[in-house]
Coordinates of C-alpha atoms and ligand atoms in Angstrom, one line a residue:
Chain A
M1 CA -28.5 42.9 -9.0
S2 CA -27.1 39.9 -7.3
Q3 CA -23.7 38.8 -8.1
T4 CA -22.6 35.2 -7.9
H5 CA -19.0 34.9 -6.9
C6 CA -17.4 31.9 -8.5
L7 CA -15.1 30.1 -6.1
S8 CA -11.8 28.8 -7.5
P9 CA -11.0 25.1 -6.7
V10 CA -8.5 26.2 -4.1
E11 CA -11.2 28.4 -2.3
L12 CA -13.7 25.5 -2.5
I13 CA -11.1 23.1 -1.0
T14 CA -10.3 25.5 1.8
E15 CA -14.0 25.8 2.5
Q16 CA -14.4 22.1 2.6
I17 CA -11.5 21.7 5.0
N18 CA -12.9 24.3 7.3
D19 CA -16.2 22.4 7.3
L20 CA -14.5 19.1 8.2
P21 CA -15.6 18.0 11.7
L22 CA -12.9 18.2 14.3
L23 CA -11.4 15.0 15.4
P24 CA -13.1 13.5 18.4
N25 CA -11.4 14.6 21.6
V26 CA -10.0 11.2 22.5
V27 CA -8.4 10.8 19.1
H28 CA -6.9 14.3 19.2
H29 CA -5.4 13.8 22.6
L30 CA -4.0 10.4 21.5
L31 CA -2.2 12.0 18.6
M32 CA -0.9 14.8 20.8
L33 CA 0.4 12.2 23.2
M34 CA 2.2 10.3 20.4
G35 CA 4.1 13.4 19.6
K36 CA 5.3 13.7 23.2
E37 CA 8.8 12.3 24.1
N38 CA 8.1 11.1 27.6
R39 CA 4.8 9.5 28.1
S40 CA 3.6 6.5 30.1
V41 CA 1.3 3.7 29.1
Q42 CA -0.9 4.8 32.0
E43 CA -1.5 8.1 30.3
V44 CA -2.7 6.3 27.2
V45 CA -4.9 4.0 29.4
N46 CA -6.4 6.9 31.2
L47 CA -7.3 8.5 27.9
V48 CA -8.8 5.5 26.2
E49 CA -10.8 4.7 29.3
T50 CA -12.8 8.0 28.8
D51 CA -14.3 6.5 25.6
V52 CA -16.4 3.5 26.0
I53 CA -16.6 2.6 22.3
L54 CA -12.9 2.9 21.8
T55 CA -12.2 0.8 24.9
S56 CA -14.4 -2.0 23.7
K57 CA -12.7 -1.9 20.2
V58 CA -9.3 -2.0 21.7
L59 CA -10.2 -5.0 23.8
K60 CA -11.8 -6.7 20.8
V61 CA -8.7 -6.4 18.6
A62 CA -6.5 -7.5 21.5
N63 CA -8.6 -10.6 21.8
S64 CA -8.7 -11.3 18.0
A65 CA -7.0 -14.3 16.6
A66 CA -4.1 -12.3 15.0
F67 CA -3.1 -10.7 18.3
S68 CA -4.2 -12.7 21.2
R69 CA -2.0 -15.8 20.8
G70 CA -4.7 -17.7 22.7
Q71 CA -4.8 -15.5 25.8
V72 CA -8.0 -13.9 27.1
I73 CA -7.3 -10.2 27.9
T74 CA -9.8 -8.4 30.0
S75 CA -8.0 -5.4 31.4
L76 CA -7.6 -2.4 29.2
H77 CA -4.1 -1.8 30.5
R78 CA -3.0 -5.2 29.5
A79 CA -4.7 -4.9 26.1
I80 CA -2.8 -1.7 25.4
V81 CA 0.5 -3.1 26.5
H82 CA -0.2 -6.2 24.4
L83 CA -1.2 -4.3 21.2
G84 CA 1.3 -1.5 21.6
E85 CA 0.2 2.2 21.7
K86 CA 0.5 2.6 17.9
M87 CA -2.2 0.0 17.3
V88 CA -4.4 1.9 19.7
V89 CA -3.9 5.0 17.6
G90 CA -4.7 3.0 14.5
I91 CA -7.9 1.7 15.9
A92 CA -8.9 5.2 17.1
L93 CA -8.1 6.8 13.7
G94 CA -9.6 4.1 11.6
S95 CA -12.9 4.0 13.5
C96 CA -13.4 7.6 14.6
S97 CA -12.0 9.9 11.9
P98 CA -15.0 11.4 10.2
R99 CA -15.2 11.2 6.3
I100 CA -11.6 10.3 5.9
F101 CA -11.2 6.5 5.7
S102 CA -14.8 5.6 5.2
Q103 CA -15.4 6.8 1.7
P104 CA -14.1 5.8 -1.8
L105 CA -11.7 8.1 -3.5
E106 CA -13.6 8.6 -6.7
G107 CA -11.2 11.1 -8.2
Y108 CA -8.4 8.5 -7.9
E109 CA -10.7 5.6 -9.0
S110 CA -10.0 4.0 -5.7
A111 CA -12.6 1.8 -3.9
V112 CA -13.7 2.3 -0.3
G113 CA -11.1 0.9 2.1
E114 CA -8.2 1.4 -0.2
L115 CA -7.0 4.6 1.4
W116 CA -7.1 2.8 4.8
D117 CA -5.2 -0.2 3.4
H118 CA -2.6 2.0 1.9
S119 CA -2.3 4.1 5.1
L120 CA -2.0 1.0 7.3
R121 CA 0.6 -0.6 5.0
T122 CA 2.6 2.6 4.9
A123 CA 2.4 2.8 8.8
I124 CA 3.7 -0.8 9.1
A125 CA 6.5 0.0 6.6
T126 CA 7.4 3.2 8.4
R127 CA 7.8 1.3 11.7
E128 CA 10.1 -1.2 10.0
I129 CA 12.1 1.4 8.2
I130 CA 13.0 3.4 11.3
R131 CA 15.3 0.5 12.2
Y132 CA 17.6 1.7 9.3
I133 CA 17.4 5.3 10.2
L134 CA 20.5 7.2 11.2
H135 CA 18.9 9.2 13.9
P136 CA 16.3 7.6 16.2
V137 CA 12.6 8.3 15.8
S138 CA 9.8 7.0 18.1
A139 CA 8.1 3.9 16.7
D140 CA 4.7 5.1 17.8
L141 CA 5.1 8.4 16.1
A142 CA 6.4 6.7 13.0
F143 CA 3.3 4.5 12.8
T144 CA 0.9 7.4 13.3
A145 CA 2.7 9.4 10.7
G146 CA 2.3 6.6 8.2
L147 CA -1.4 6.3 8.9
L148 CA -2.0 10.0 8.3
H149 CA 0.4 10.9 5.4
D150 CA -2.2 10.8 2.6
V151 CA -5.1 12.3 4.6
G152 CA -5.4 15.1 1.9
K153 CA -6.6 12.7 -0.7
A154 CA -9.9 12.4 1.1
V155 CA -10.7 16.0 0.3
L156 CA -8.9 16.5 -3.0
S157 CA -10.4 13.4 -4.6
E158 CA -13.6 15.1 -5.5
F159 CA -11.8 17.8 -7.4
L160 CA -10.0 15.3 -9.7
K161 CA -13.2 13.4 -10.6
G162 CA -13.9 12.7 -14.3
N163 CA -10.2 13.1 -15.3
G164 CA -9.1 9.5 -14.9
E165 CA -8.1 8.9 -18.5
Y166 CA -6.2 12.2 -18.7
M167 CA -4.4 11.6 -15.4
A168 CA -3.4 8.1 -16.4
S169 CA -2.0 9.2 -19.8
C170 CA 0.0 12.0 -18.1
C171 CA 1.6 9.4 -15.8
D172 CA 2.2 6.9 -18.6
S173 CA 3.8 9.3 -21.1
G174 CA 6.3 10.4 -18.5
E175 CA 5.7 14.0 -19.1
V176 CA 5.1 14.9 -15.5
E177 CA 7.5 15.0 -12.5
N178 CA 5.1 13.0 -10.4
F179 CA 1.4 12.8 -9.6
L180 CA 1.4 16.0 -7.6
T181 CA 2.0 17.9 -10.8
I182 CA -1.2 16.5 -12.3
E183 CA -3.2 17.3 -9.1
R184 CA -1.9 20.9 -9.3
R185 CA -2.9 21.2 -12.9
L186 CA -6.5 20.1 -12.2
S187 CA -7.1 21.8 -8.8
G188 CA -4.4 24.4 -8.2
T189 CA -3.2 22.4 -5.2
D190 CA -2.0 18.9 -4.3
H191 CA -2.9 16.2 -1.7
A192 CA 0.2 17.0 0.4
E193 CA -0.8 20.7 0.7
V194 CA -4.4 19.9 1.3
G195 CA -3.4 17.3 3.9
C196 CA -1.3 19.8 5.7
A197 CA -4.2 22.2 5.9
I198 CA -6.4 19.4 7.4
A199 CA -3.6 18.7 9.9
R200 CA -3.6 22.4 10.9
H201 CA -7.4 22.4 11.1
W202 CA -7.1 19.4 13.5
N203 CA -4.3 21.0 15.4
L204 CA -2.0 18.0 14.9
P205 CA 1.5 18.1 16.4
E206 CA 4.1 19.7 14.1
P207 CA 6.0 16.5 13.1
L208 CA 2.8 15.1 11.7
C209 CA 2.2 18.3 9.7
S210 CA 5.7 18.0 8.3
V211 CA 5.2 14.4 7.2
I212 CA 1.9 15.1 5.5
R213 CA 3.2 18.2 3.7
D214 CA 6.6 16.9 2.6
H215 CA 6.3 13.2 2.2
H216 CA 6.8 13.5 -1.6
H217 CA 9.8 15.9 -1.3
P218 CA 11.4 15.0 2.0
A219 CA 14.5 17.2 1.4
L220 CA 12.2 20.2 2.0
A221 CA 11.1 19.1 5.5
P222 CA 12.2 21.1 8.5
Q223 CA 15.5 19.7 9.8
M224 CA 14.1 18.5 13.1
D225 CA 11.4 16.3 11.4
R226 CA 13.5 15.3 8.3
E227 CA 14.4 11.7 9.4
L228 CA 10.7 10.9 10.1
V229 CA 9.6 12.4 6.8
Y230 CA 12.3 10.4 4.9
A231 CA 11.1 7.2 6.6
V232 CA 7.5 7.8 5.5
H233 CA 8.6 8.8 2.1
V234 CA 10.3 5.5 1.5
A235 CA 7.5 3.5 3.4
D236 CA 4.9 5.1 1.1
L237 CA 6.8 3.9 -2.0
A238 CA 7.3 0.4 -0.5
A239 CA 3.5 0.2 0.2
M240 CA 2.8 1.0 -3.5
L241 CA 5.4 -1.4 -4.8
G242 CA 3.7 -4.0 -2.7
G243 CA 0.5 -3.3 -4.7
T244 CA -1.3 -1.3 -2.0
G245 CA -2.0 2.1 -3.4
T246 CA -5.0 4.3 -4.0
G247 CA -5.9 3.9 -7.6
I248 CA -4.6 6.0 -10.5
D249 CA -1.7 7.6 -8.6
T250 CA -0.2 4.2 -7.4
L251 CA 3.5 4.2 -8.2
A252 CA 3.4 7.6 -9.9
Y253 CA 6.0 9.1 -7.6
K254 CA 9.8 9.5 -7.4
L255 CA 12.3 8.4 -4.9
D256 CA 14.3 11.2 -3.4
S257 CA 17.9 10.2 -4.4
S258 CA 19.4 11.6 -1.2
F259 CA 17.4 9.1 0.9
D260 CA 20.6 7.1 1.6
Q261 CA 22.0 10.0 3.6
H262 CA 19.2 9.3 6.1
L263 CA 18.5 5.6 5.7
K264 CA 20.9 2.7 5.6
L265 CA 18.9 0.7 3.1
E266 CA 20.8 -1.4 0.5
Q267 CA 19.0 -3.7 -2.0
K268 CA 19.1 -6.7 0.3
E269 CA 17.6 -4.7 3.3
L270 CA 15.0 -3.4 1.0
D271 CA 13.9 -6.8 -0.2
Q272 CA 13.8 -8.0 3.4
L273 CA 11.8 -5.0 4.3
L274 CA 9.2 -5.6 1.5
L275 CA 8.9 -9.2 2.8
A276 CA 8.5 -8.2 6.4
V277 CA 5.9 -5.6 5.6
E278 CA 4.0 -8.1 3.5
E279 CA 4.0 -10.7 6.3
E280 CA 3.0 -8.2 9.0
Y281 CA 0.3 -6.4 6.9
G282 CA -1.2 -9.7 5.7
S283 CA -1.5 -11.0 9.3
K284 CA -2.8 -7.9 11.0
K285 CA -5.0 -6.3 8.3
A286 CA -8.1 -8.4 8.9
S287 CA -8.5 -7.9 12.6
I288 CA -7.9 -4.2 12.5
F289 CA -10.4 -4.0 9.6
A290 CA -13.0 -5.8 11.4
C291 CA -13.1 -3.3 14.3
I292 CA -13.3 -0.4 11.8
E293 CA -16.1 -1.7 9.6
E294 CA -18.6 -2.0 12.4
Chain B
M1 CA -19.0 -18.0 -13.1
T2 CA -16.9 -18.1 -10.0
T3 CA -13.7 -16.1 -9.4
V4 CA -10.8 -17.8 -7.7
Y5 CA -8.7 -15.0 -6.0
V6 CA -4.9 -15.5 -5.8
G7 CA -3.2 -13.4 -3.0
V8 CA 0.4 -12.4 -2.8
G9 CA 2.6 -15.5 -2.7
E10 CA -0.3 -17.8 -3.7
L11 CA -1.1 -19.7 -6.9
A12 CA -4.1 -21.5 -8.4
A13 CA -4.9 -23.7 -11.3
T14 CA -8.2 -24.8 -12.8
N15 CA -9.8 -26.9 -15.5
N16 CA -13.3 -25.9 -14.4
P17 CA -15.1 -24.1 -17.3
N18 CA -17.1 -22.1 -14.8
E19 CA -14.0 -20.6 -13.0
V20 CA -11.7 -17.7 -13.8
I21 CA -8.5 -17.0 -11.8
K22 CA -7.8 -13.5 -10.7
T23 CA -5.1 -11.6 -8.8
M24 CA -5.5 -8.0 -7.6
A25 CA -3.2 -5.1 -7.8
L26 CA 0.2 -6.3 -8.9
G27 CA 2.7 -3.5 -8.1
S28 CA 6.3 -4.7 -8.4
C29 CA 5.0 -8.3 -8.0
V30 CA 4.8 -10.4 -11.1
G31 CA 1.8 -12.6 -12.2
V32 CA 2.9 -15.7 -14.1
I33 CA 0.0 -17.0 -16.2
V34 CA 0.0 -20.4 -17.9
V35 CA -2.7 -21.8 -20.3
S36 CA -3.1 -25.0 -22.2
P37 CA -5.4 -24.0 -25.0
L38 CA -6.0 -27.6 -26.1
Q39 CA -6.8 -29.0 -22.7
K40 CA -8.4 -25.8 -21.4
I41 CA -6.4 -25.6 -18.2
A42 CA -5.1 -22.4 -16.7
G43 CA -2.9 -21.4 -13.8
L44 CA -1.8 -18.2 -12.2
L45 CA 1.0 -17.4 -9.7
H46 CA 1.6 -14.1 -7.8
I47 CA 5.3 -13.7 -6.9
A48 CA 6.7 -10.9 -4.7
L49 CA 10.5 -11.5 -4.9
P50 CA 13.0 -13.1 -7.2
E51 CA 14.8 -15.6 -5.0
S52 CA 13.9 -17.7 -2.0
S53 CA 17.5 -17.6 -0.6
I54 CA 16.5 -14.3 1.2
N55 CA 14.2 -16.3 3.5
Q56 CA 14.4 -20.1 3.3
K57 CA 12.0 -20.7 6.1
L58 CA 9.2 -18.6 4.5
S59 CA 9.8 -20.2 1.1
K60 CA 8.8 -23.6 2.7
L61 CA 5.6 -22.1 4.0
R62 CA 4.8 -19.9 1.0
P63 CA 6.8 -21.1 -2.0
G64 CA 4.6 -18.9 -4.3
M65 CA 6.3 -15.8 -2.9
F66 CA 9.5 -16.3 -4.9
A67 CA 10.1 -16.9 -8.6
D68 CA 12.5 -19.8 -8.1
T69 CA 10.2 -21.8 -5.7
G70 CA 6.8 -20.5 -7.1
I71 CA 7.1 -21.4 -10.8
P72 CA 7.8 -25.1 -10.2
R73 CA 4.7 -25.2 -8.0
L74 CA 2.6 -23.6 -10.6
L75 CA 3.7 -26.2 -13.2
E76 CA 2.9 -29.0 -10.7
A77 CA -0.5 -27.4 -10.1
I78 CA -1.5 -27.5 -13.7
K79 CA -0.3 -31.1 -14.0
Q80 CA -2.6 -32.0 -11.1
K81 CA -5.4 -30.4 -13.1
G82 CA -4.6 -32.8 -16.0
Y83 CA -2.0 -31.0 -18.1
D84 CA -0.1 -33.8 -19.9
G85 CA 3.1 -31.9 -20.4
K86 CA 3.1 -32.5 -24.2
N87 CA 0.5 -30.0 -25.5
R88 CA 1.6 -26.5 -26.2
L89 CA 1.7 -24.3 -23.0
I90 CA 1.2 -20.6 -23.4
V91 CA 3.0 -18.5 -20.8
K92 CA 2.4 -14.8 -20.1
L93 CA 3.8 -12.3 -17.6
A94 CA 2.2 -9.2 -16.1
G95 CA 3.3 -6.7 -13.4
G96 CA 6.8 -5.9 -12.4
A97 CA 6.0 -2.2 -12.2
S98 CA 8.3 0.3 -10.6
I99 CA 8.1 3.8 -9.2
M100 CA 9.1 6.8 -11.3
D101 CA 12.8 6.3 -10.4
P102 CA 15.3 7.5 -12.9
N103 CA 18.1 6.0 -10.8
N104 CA 16.5 2.6 -10.7
T105 CA 17.3 2.2 -7.0
F106 CA 14.1 0.4 -6.2
N107 CA 14.2 -1.9 -9.2
I108 CA 12.5 -4.8 -7.6
G109 CA 9.8 -5.0 -10.3
K110 CA 12.5 -5.5 -13.0
R111 CA 14.4 -8.1 -11.0
N112 CA 11.1 -10.0 -10.5
V113 CA 10.5 -10.1 -14.3
L114 CA 14.1 -11.2 -15.0
A115 CA 14.0 -13.9 -12.4
A116 CA 10.6 -15.2 -13.7
R117 CA 12.0 -15.4 -17.3
K118 CA 15.1 -17.2 -16.1
I119 CA 13.3 -19.9 -14.2
L120 CA 10.8 -20.3 -17.1
W121 CA 13.8 -20.8 -19.4
A122 CA 15.1 -23.6 -17.2
Y123 CA 11.8 -25.4 -18.1
R124 CA 12.3 -24.4 -21.8
L125 CA 9.4 -22.1 -21.5
G126 CA 9.3 -18.5 -22.8
A127 CA 6.6 -15.9 -22.3
M128 CA 4.5 -15.4 -25.5
A129 CA 3.3 -12.0 -24.2
E130 CA 4.4 -9.7 -21.4
D131 CA 2.8 -6.5 -20.0
V132 CA 5.4 -5.5 -17.5
G133 CA 7.2 -2.4 -16.2
L134 CA 6.0 1.2 -16.2
S135 CA 4.5 2.9 -13.1
F136 CA 1.0 1.6 -12.5
S137 CA -0.7 -1.4 -10.8
R138 CA -2.3 -4.2 -12.7
T139 CA -5.2 -6.6 -11.9
V140 CA -5.0 -9.8 -14.0
S141 CA -7.4 -12.6 -14.7
V142 CA -7.3 -15.7 -16.9
D143 CA -10.2 -17.8 -18.3
P144 CA -9.3 -21.5 -18.9
V145 CA -11.8 -22.0 -21.7
S146 CA -11.0 -19.1 -23.9
G147 CA -7.5 -18.8 -22.7
K148 CA -8.0 -15.0 -22.5
V149 CA -5.8 -13.0 -20.1
L150 CA -7.3 -9.7 -19.1
I151 CA -5.5 -6.8 -17.4
S152 CA -7.0 -3.7 -15.9
S153 CA -5.7 -0.7 -14.1
P154 CA -7.4 2.4 -12.6
G155 CA -7.8 5.1 -15.2
R156 CA -6.6 2.8 -18.0
G157 CA -9.6 0.5 -18.4
E158 CA -9.2 -3.1 -19.4
W159 CA -7.3 -4.8 -22.2
E160 CA -6.3 -8.2 -23.4
L161 CA -2.8 -9.6 -23.1
Ligands
FE2_301 FE1 1.1 10.9 -0.9
FE2_302 FE1 0.8 7.4 0.1

């Protein structure tokens, strides 16, 4: 007699993560490079050069209206210096990560493109926020961390499907700590934990794993990554306050009250931050999008 | 029917019976909606912050960003569409949400609502209905003919304000 073993949601999720295609080599190497303290622009150039499609996309964005300021840029080196390394990572992740940014998050009732929007806005906010951080963090790493923090939603989404009304009512009645509680009720895990498993599957550098795992409870992050995790934690909330979330879970999170031990952000700075992010996001979104949608 | 989309810091007004005005995903931002039911004119403004004093330069370029510079522009915009200033004007507010923050540190949504009310009062206008606060995002539209204001949010469907 054949026996069918019924997999639990957590087992199914683990299986799906293991089946996720690995990151393309060039993207993986770029992410590793962002985690490195001492790197030169030339290293980034050498890496991007190995990928024809990525090279052409980087040049295209560098020459787009939002970035070029009227100059024509033909050399890859100049394009990368002009855009900044973080933008190169953004272009690489947005256009090459399989099945992450290119699908809707049905379980969250979030349309295609919204996870990318939210990630990009969080990345921009993280880069702004590290100005207020008490211990310095690399701007490129900060941007990359913002881009990847919610990667787990892409896999978890399917396991939340069909529960929209229930999830919304849990949020609105105030009976849950935050949205992660609801995710755990329905699937046995949450998008932070799933994201961390994806990061491990992709062999991402440790600080990125910490951000993905702990961005909703930054006090639990390992000491050496804590500043970065706090920056992403606040940036994520700032992105959602700005109206750029991923559907049902938008705004259904708490601020860690000890954030002021890591960030010097008073109300005025926060307002200025929201404004700066809105300006930057509004002006850059379109051209980065264009290169990804092709 | 055409939809006129209003982005962050923008506003629109219409007297065209074939148009509705819509703004997407208000988080802590506030949507100010005005309707003249008699003249069938509607306007919508999407503000992001309470006061323009935080960035005077930007308030010249995008007055709709701030409650104090945006609301006067909204009232001008409906006048340009024919509002005579005498008929009853219905005002509604939506948005101003916050995160689940018991300490109210990031209370920008609440401050936006308070600022909008204050500026409206200066024009002797008060909101007839509000759907503000809590922790979810709202998409809002207004139809100049029926005067109907519709709000929707992921997982929560659509309802009339
Ligand atoms: Fe998250
Ligand atoms: Fe997020």
